[in-house]
Short mmCIF file of C-alpha atoms and ligand atoms in Angstrom, two decimals:
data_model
loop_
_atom_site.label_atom_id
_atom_site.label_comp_id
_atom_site.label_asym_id
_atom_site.label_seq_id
_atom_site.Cartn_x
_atom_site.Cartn_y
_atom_site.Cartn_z
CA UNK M 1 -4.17 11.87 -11.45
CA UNK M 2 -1.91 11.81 -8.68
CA UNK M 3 -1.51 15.64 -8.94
CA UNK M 4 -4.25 16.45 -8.79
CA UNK M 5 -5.63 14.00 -5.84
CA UNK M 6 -2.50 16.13 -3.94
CA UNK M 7 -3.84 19.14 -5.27
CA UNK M 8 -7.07 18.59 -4.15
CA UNK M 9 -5.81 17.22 -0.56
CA UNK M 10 -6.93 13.56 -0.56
CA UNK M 11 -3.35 12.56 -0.37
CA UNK M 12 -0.94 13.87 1.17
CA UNK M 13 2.60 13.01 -0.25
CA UNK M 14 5.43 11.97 2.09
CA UNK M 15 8.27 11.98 -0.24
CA UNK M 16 8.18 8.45 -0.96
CA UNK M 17 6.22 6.59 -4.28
CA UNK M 18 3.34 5.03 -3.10
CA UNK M 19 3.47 6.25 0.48
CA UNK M 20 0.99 8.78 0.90
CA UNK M 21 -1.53 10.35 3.86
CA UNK M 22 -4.97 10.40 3.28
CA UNK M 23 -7.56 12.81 4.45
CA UNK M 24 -11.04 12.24 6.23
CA UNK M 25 -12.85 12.01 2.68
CA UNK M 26 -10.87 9.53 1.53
CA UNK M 27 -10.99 7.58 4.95
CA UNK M 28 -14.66 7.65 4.55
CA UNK M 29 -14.87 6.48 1.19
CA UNK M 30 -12.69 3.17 1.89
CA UNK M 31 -14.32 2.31 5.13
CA UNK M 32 -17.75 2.66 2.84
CA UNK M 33 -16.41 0.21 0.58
CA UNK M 34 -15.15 -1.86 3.57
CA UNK M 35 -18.92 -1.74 5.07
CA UNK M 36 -19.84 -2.24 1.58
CA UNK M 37 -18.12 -5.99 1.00
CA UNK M 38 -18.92 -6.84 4.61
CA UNK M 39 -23.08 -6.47 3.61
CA UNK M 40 -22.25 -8.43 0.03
CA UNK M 41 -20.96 -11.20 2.41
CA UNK M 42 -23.03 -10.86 4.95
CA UNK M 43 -25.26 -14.24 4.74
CA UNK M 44 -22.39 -16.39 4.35
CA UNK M 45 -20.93 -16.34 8.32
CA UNK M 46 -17.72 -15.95 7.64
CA UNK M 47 -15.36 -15.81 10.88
CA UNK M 48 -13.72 -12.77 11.22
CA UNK M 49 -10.15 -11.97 11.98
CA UNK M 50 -7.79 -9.30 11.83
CA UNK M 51 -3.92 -9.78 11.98
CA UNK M 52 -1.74 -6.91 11.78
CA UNK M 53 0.16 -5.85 9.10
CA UNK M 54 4.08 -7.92 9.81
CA UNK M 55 3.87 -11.45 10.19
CA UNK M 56 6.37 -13.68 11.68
CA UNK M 57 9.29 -14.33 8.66
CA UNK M 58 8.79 -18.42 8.96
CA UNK M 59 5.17 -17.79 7.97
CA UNK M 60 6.39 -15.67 4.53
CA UNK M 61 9.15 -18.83 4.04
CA UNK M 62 7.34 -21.50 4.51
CA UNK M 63 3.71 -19.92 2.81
CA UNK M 64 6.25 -19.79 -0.42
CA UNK M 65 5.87 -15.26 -0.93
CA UNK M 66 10.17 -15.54 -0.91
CA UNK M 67 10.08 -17.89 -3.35
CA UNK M 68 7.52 -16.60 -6.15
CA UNK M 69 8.14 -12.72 -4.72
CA UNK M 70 11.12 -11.99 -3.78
CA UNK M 71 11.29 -8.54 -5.01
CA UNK M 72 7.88 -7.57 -3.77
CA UNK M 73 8.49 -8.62 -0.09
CA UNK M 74 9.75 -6.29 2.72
CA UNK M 75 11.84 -7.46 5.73
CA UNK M 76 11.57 -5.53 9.42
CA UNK M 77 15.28 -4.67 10.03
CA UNK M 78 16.26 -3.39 13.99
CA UNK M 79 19.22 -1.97 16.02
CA UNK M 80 20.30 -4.68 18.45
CA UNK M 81 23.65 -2.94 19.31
CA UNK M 82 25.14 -1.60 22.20
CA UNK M 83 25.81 2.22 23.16
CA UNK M 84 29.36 2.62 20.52
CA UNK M 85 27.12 0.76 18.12
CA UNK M 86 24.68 3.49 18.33
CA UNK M 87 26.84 6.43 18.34
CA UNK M 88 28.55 4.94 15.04
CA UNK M 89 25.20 4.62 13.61
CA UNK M 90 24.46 8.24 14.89
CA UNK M 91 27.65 9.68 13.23
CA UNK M 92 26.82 8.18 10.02
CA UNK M 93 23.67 9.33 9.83
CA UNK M 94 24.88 12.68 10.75
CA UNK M 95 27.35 12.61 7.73
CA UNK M 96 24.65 11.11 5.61
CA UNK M 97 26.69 7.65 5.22
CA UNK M 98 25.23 4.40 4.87
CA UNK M 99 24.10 3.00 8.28
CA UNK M 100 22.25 0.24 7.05
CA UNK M 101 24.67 -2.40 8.53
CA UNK M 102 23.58 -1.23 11.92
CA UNK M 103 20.09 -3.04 11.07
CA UNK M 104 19.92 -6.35 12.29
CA UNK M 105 17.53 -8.77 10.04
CA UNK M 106 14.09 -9.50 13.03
CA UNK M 107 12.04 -12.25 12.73
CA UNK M 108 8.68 -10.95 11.51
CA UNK M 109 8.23 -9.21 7.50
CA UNK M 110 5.51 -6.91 6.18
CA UNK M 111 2.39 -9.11 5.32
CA UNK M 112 2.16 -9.26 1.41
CA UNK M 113 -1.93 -10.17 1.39
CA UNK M 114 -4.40 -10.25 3.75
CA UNK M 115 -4.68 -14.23 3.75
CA UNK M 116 -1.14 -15.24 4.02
CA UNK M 117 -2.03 -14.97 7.80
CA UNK M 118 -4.83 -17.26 7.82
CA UNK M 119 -3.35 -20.89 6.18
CA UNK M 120 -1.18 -21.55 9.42
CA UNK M 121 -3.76 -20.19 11.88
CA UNK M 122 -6.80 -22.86 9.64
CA UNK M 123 -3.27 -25.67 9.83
CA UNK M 124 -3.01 -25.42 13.59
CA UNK M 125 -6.82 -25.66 14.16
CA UNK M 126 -6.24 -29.52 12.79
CA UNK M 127 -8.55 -30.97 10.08
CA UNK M 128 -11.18 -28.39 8.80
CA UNK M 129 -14.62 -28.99 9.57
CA UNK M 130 -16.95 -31.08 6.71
CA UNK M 131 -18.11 -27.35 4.79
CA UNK M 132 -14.60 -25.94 4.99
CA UNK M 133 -13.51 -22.84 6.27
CA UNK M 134 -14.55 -19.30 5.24
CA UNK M 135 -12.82 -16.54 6.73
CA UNK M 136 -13.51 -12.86 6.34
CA UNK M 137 -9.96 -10.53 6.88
CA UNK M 138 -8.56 -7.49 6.33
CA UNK M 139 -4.80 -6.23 6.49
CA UNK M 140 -2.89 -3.45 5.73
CA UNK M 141 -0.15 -4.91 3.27
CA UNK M 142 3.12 -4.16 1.69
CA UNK M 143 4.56 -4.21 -1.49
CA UNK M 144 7.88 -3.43 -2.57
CA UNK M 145 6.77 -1.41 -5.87
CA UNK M 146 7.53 2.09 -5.85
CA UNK M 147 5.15 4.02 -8.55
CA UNK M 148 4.16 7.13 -9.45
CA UNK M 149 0.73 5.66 -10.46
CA UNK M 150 -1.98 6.63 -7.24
CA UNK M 151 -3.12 3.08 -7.59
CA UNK M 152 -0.04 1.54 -7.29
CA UNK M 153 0.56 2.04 -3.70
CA UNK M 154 3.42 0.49 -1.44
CA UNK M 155 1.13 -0.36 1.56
CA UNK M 156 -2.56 -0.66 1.33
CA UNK M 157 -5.26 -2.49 2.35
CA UNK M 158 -6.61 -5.81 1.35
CA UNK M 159 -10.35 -7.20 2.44
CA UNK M 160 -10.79 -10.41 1.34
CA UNK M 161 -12.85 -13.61 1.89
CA UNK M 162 -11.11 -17.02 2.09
CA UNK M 163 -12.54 -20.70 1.44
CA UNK M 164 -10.67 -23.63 2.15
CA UNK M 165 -12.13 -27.15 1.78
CA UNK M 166 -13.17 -29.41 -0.65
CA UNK M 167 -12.38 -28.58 -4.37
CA UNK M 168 -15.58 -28.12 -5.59
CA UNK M 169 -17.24 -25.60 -2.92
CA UNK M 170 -13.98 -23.84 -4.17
CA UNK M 171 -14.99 -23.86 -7.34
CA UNK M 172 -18.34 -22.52 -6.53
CA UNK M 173 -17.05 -19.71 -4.08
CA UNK M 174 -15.12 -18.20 -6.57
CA UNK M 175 -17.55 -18.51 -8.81
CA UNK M 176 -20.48 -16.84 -7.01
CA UNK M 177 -18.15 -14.17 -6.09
CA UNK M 178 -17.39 -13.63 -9.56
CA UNK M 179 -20.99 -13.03 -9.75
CA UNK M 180 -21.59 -10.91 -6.84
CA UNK M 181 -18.35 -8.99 -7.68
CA UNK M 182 -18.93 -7.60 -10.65
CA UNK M 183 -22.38 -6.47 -9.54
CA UNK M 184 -21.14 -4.76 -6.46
CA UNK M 185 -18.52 -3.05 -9.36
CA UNK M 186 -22.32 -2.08 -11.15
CA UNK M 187 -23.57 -0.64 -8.34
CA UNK M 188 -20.92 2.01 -7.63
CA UNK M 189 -21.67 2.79 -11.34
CA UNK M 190 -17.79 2.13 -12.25
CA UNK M 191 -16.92 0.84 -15.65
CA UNK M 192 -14.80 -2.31 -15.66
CA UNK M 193 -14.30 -5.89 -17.37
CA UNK M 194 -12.96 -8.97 -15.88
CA UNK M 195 -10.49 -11.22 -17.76
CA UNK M 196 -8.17 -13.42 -16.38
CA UNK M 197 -4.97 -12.54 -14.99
CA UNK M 198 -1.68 -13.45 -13.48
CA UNK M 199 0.19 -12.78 -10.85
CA UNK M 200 4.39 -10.98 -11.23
CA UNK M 201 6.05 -14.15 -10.51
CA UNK M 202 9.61 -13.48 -10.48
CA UNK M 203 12.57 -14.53 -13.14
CA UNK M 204 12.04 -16.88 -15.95
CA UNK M 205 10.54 -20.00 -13.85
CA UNK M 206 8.06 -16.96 -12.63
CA UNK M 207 7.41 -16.41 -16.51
CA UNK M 208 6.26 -20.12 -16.88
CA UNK M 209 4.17 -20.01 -14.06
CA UNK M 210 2.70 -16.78 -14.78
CA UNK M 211 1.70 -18.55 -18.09
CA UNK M 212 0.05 -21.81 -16.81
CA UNK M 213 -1.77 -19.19 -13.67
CA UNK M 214 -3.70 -17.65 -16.46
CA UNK M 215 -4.31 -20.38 -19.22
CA UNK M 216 -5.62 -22.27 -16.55
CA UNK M 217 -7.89 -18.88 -15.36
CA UNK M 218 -6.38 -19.92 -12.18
CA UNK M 219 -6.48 -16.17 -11.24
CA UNK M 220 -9.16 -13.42 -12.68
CA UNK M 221 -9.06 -9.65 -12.16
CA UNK M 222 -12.35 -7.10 -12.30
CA UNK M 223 -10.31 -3.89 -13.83
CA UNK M 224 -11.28 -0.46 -13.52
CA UNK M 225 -9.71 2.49 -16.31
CA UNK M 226 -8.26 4.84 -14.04
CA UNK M 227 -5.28 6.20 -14.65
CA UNK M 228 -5.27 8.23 -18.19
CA UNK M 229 -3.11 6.26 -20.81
CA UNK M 230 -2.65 3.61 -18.96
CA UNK M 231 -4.06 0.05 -18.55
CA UNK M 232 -6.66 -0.71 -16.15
CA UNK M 233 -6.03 -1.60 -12.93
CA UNK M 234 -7.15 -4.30 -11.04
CA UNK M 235 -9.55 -3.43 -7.97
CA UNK M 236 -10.59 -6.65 -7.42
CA UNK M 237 -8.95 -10.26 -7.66
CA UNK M 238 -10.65 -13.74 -7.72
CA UNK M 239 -7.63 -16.49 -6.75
CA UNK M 240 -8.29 -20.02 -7.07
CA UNK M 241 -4.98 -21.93 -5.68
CA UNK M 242 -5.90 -25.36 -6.07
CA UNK M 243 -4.06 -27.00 -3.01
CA UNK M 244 -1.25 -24.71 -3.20
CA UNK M 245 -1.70 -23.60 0.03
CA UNK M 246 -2.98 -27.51 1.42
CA UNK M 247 -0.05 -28.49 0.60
CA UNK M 248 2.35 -26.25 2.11
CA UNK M 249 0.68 -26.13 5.22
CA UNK M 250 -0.65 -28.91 5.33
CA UNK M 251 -4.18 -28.18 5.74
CA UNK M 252 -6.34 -31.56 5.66
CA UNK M 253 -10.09 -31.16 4.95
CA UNK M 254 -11.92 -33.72 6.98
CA UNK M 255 -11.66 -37.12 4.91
CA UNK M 256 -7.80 -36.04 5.13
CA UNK M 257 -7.73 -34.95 1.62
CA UNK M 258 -5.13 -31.99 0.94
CA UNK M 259 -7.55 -28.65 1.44
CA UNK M 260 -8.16 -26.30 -1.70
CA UNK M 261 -8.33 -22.77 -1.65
CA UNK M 262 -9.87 -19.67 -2.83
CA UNK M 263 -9.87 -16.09 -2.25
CA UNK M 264 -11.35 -13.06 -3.42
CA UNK M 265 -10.28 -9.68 -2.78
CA UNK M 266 -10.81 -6.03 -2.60
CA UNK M 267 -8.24 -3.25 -3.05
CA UNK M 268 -9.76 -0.77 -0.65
CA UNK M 269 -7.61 2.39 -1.98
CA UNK M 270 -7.93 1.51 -5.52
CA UNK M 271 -11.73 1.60 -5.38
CA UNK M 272 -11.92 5.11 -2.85
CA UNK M 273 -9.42 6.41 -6.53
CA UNK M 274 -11.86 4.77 -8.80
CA UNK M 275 -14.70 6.41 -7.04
CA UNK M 276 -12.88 9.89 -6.79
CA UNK M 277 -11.63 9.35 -10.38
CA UNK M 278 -14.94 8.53 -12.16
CA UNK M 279 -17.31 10.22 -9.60
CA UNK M 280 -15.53 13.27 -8.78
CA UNK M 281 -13.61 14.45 -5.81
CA UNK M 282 -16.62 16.16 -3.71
CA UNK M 283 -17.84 12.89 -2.39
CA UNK M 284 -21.49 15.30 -2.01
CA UNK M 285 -21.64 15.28 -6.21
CA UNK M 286 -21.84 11.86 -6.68
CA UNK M 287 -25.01 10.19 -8.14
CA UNK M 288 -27.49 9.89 -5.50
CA UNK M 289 -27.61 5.83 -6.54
CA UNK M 290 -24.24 5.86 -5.32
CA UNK M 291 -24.43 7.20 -2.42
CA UNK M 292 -27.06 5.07 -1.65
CA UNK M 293 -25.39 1.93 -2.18
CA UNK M 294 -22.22 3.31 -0.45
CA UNK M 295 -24.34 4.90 3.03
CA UNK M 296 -27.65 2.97 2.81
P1 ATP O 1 -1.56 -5.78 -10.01
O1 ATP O 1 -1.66 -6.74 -11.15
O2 ATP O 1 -2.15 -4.44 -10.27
O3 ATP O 1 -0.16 -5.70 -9.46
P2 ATP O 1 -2.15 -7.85 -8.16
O4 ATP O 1 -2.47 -8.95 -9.11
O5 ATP O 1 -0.76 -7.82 -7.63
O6 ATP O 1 -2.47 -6.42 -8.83
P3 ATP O 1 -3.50 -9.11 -5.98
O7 ATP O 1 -2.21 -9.74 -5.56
O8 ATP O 1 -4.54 -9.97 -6.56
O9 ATP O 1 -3.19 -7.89 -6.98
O10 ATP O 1 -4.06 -8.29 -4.75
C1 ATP O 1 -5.46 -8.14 -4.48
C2 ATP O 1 -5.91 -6.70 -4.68
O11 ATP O 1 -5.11 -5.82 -3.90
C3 ATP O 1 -5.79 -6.20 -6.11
O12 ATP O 1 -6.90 -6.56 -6.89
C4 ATP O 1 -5.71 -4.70 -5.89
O13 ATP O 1 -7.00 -4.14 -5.80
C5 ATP O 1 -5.00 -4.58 -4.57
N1 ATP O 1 -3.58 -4.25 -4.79
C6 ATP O 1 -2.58 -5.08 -5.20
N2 ATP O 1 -1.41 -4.44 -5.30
C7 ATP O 1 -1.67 -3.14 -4.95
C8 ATP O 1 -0.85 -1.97 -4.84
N3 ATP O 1 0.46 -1.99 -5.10
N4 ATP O 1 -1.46 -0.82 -4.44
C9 ATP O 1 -2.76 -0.77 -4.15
N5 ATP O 1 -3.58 -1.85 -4.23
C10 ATP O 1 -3.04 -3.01 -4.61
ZN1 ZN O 2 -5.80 -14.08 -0.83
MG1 MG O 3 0.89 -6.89 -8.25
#
């Protein structure tokens, strides 16, 4: 599959798994999903905000990514050195040495998921309103995990919806986008299934908690067959983090409770393959219903 989306020039490769360009067809098709989730979610006023895609490292540390992900997160590295510092880094390079000890360890990372943003910007607000928070955001993220699956991508970007609050609107947001999800899936006439899922929580304490995250359907995935011979891949996730996040930000819902959490979210590249993939690549071919739903 990845051939031939190169072959046919939706991606462009760069040299690098899961770094790829992609061409105006392809832009269109994610922003059409994009517009797409934004008219499912319309009715609900979320707030809106965009961060961009490195947040400051204290945020990753404290919102616990380093701790369950440490092989998925990416650092921002700079030169702080002076002029000899440079021209040793320039010589190196030039003799194709390792330079990397010129790099200097910043203070921001690569965002991981589009809400990791949002818990300390909902903390510093002070207690959350009586009906909670529900936020709508969108960020480019990064993952360290080099593939030569399409779908598998090292950055890409994340929409997702956010409710924080009370636990059972939680329960009820996830659930109703459960719902709504999967019908969205039916109306790009995509096959899928949804079963629940957990996230790659690292080493053997990661193993246990990977365990209890899905016996306790703490996480669900909507999966689309996409690449040939391979599992399904997840194009959608529905998160449910209990007061994970409450608690280590302290977010306090207005009777001072610990806040819960939920999330759903969108992969917006997986879907614009899914589409291509089941749909065909000339975006002008695909079932008039679709196109419909996609550019009403
Ligand atoms: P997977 O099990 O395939 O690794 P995930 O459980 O890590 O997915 P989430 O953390 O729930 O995925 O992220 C939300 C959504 O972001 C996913 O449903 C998927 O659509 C998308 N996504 C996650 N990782 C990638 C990736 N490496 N490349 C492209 N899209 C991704
Ligand atoms: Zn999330
Ligand atoms: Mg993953």
């Amino acid at each position: 599959l990845l051939d031939e989306l190169q072959a046919s020039g939706l991606l462009f490769p760069t040299g690098v798994d899961g770094v790829y360009g992609l061409d105006a067809r392809f832009e269109t098709v994610v922003q059409a999903v994009d517009d797409l989730v934004t008219r499912e979610g319309a009715d609900d006023g979320a707030e809106r905000v965009r961060f961009p895609p490195v947040m400051p490292m204290g945020q990753l540390e404290r919102g616990g990514y380093l701790k369950n992900f440490p092989h998925l997160a990416g650092t921002v590295h700079c030169f702080e050195g002076d002029e000899r510092d440079h021209r040793e880094m320039m010589r190196r390079i030039e003799a194709g040495e390792d330079w990397s000890d010129t790099q200097a360890a910043s203070d921001i990372a690569m965002t991981p998921a589009a809400c990791y943003p949002v818990y300390p910007m909902l903390a510093a607000r002070g207690p959350l309103p009586a009906d909670g928070a529900l936020i709508d955001v969108l960020s480019w993220c990064f993952r360290h995990e080099p593939s030569k699956q399409p779908t598998r991508l090292q950055t890409f970007r994340m929409r997702e919806y956010l409710k924080v609050g009370t636990p059972q609107p939680i329960v009820d947001f996830r659930h109703a986008w459960l719902g709504r999800g999967t019908a969205m899936i039916e109306s790009l006439e995509l096959p899928y299934h949804v079963e629940a899922a957990n996230d790659a929580f690292f080493g053997r304490v990661g193993q246990f908690m990977a365990d209890n995250q899905k016996t306790q359907e703490l996480k669900f995935e909507l999966q689309i067959p996409i690449n040939d011979g391979e599992p399904p891949t997840a194009c959608m996730s529905f998160n449910h983090h209990l007061e994970h996040f409450g608690e280590l930000w302290e977010i306090r819902t207005a009777d001072g409770a610990l806040a819960h959490s939920a999330c759903v979210a969108w992969g917006l590249e997986r879907l614009a393959i899914a589409l291509f993939r089941h749909h065909g690549f000339d975006i002008e071919q695909w079932p008039a219903s679709v196109r419909a739903t996609l550019w009403p």
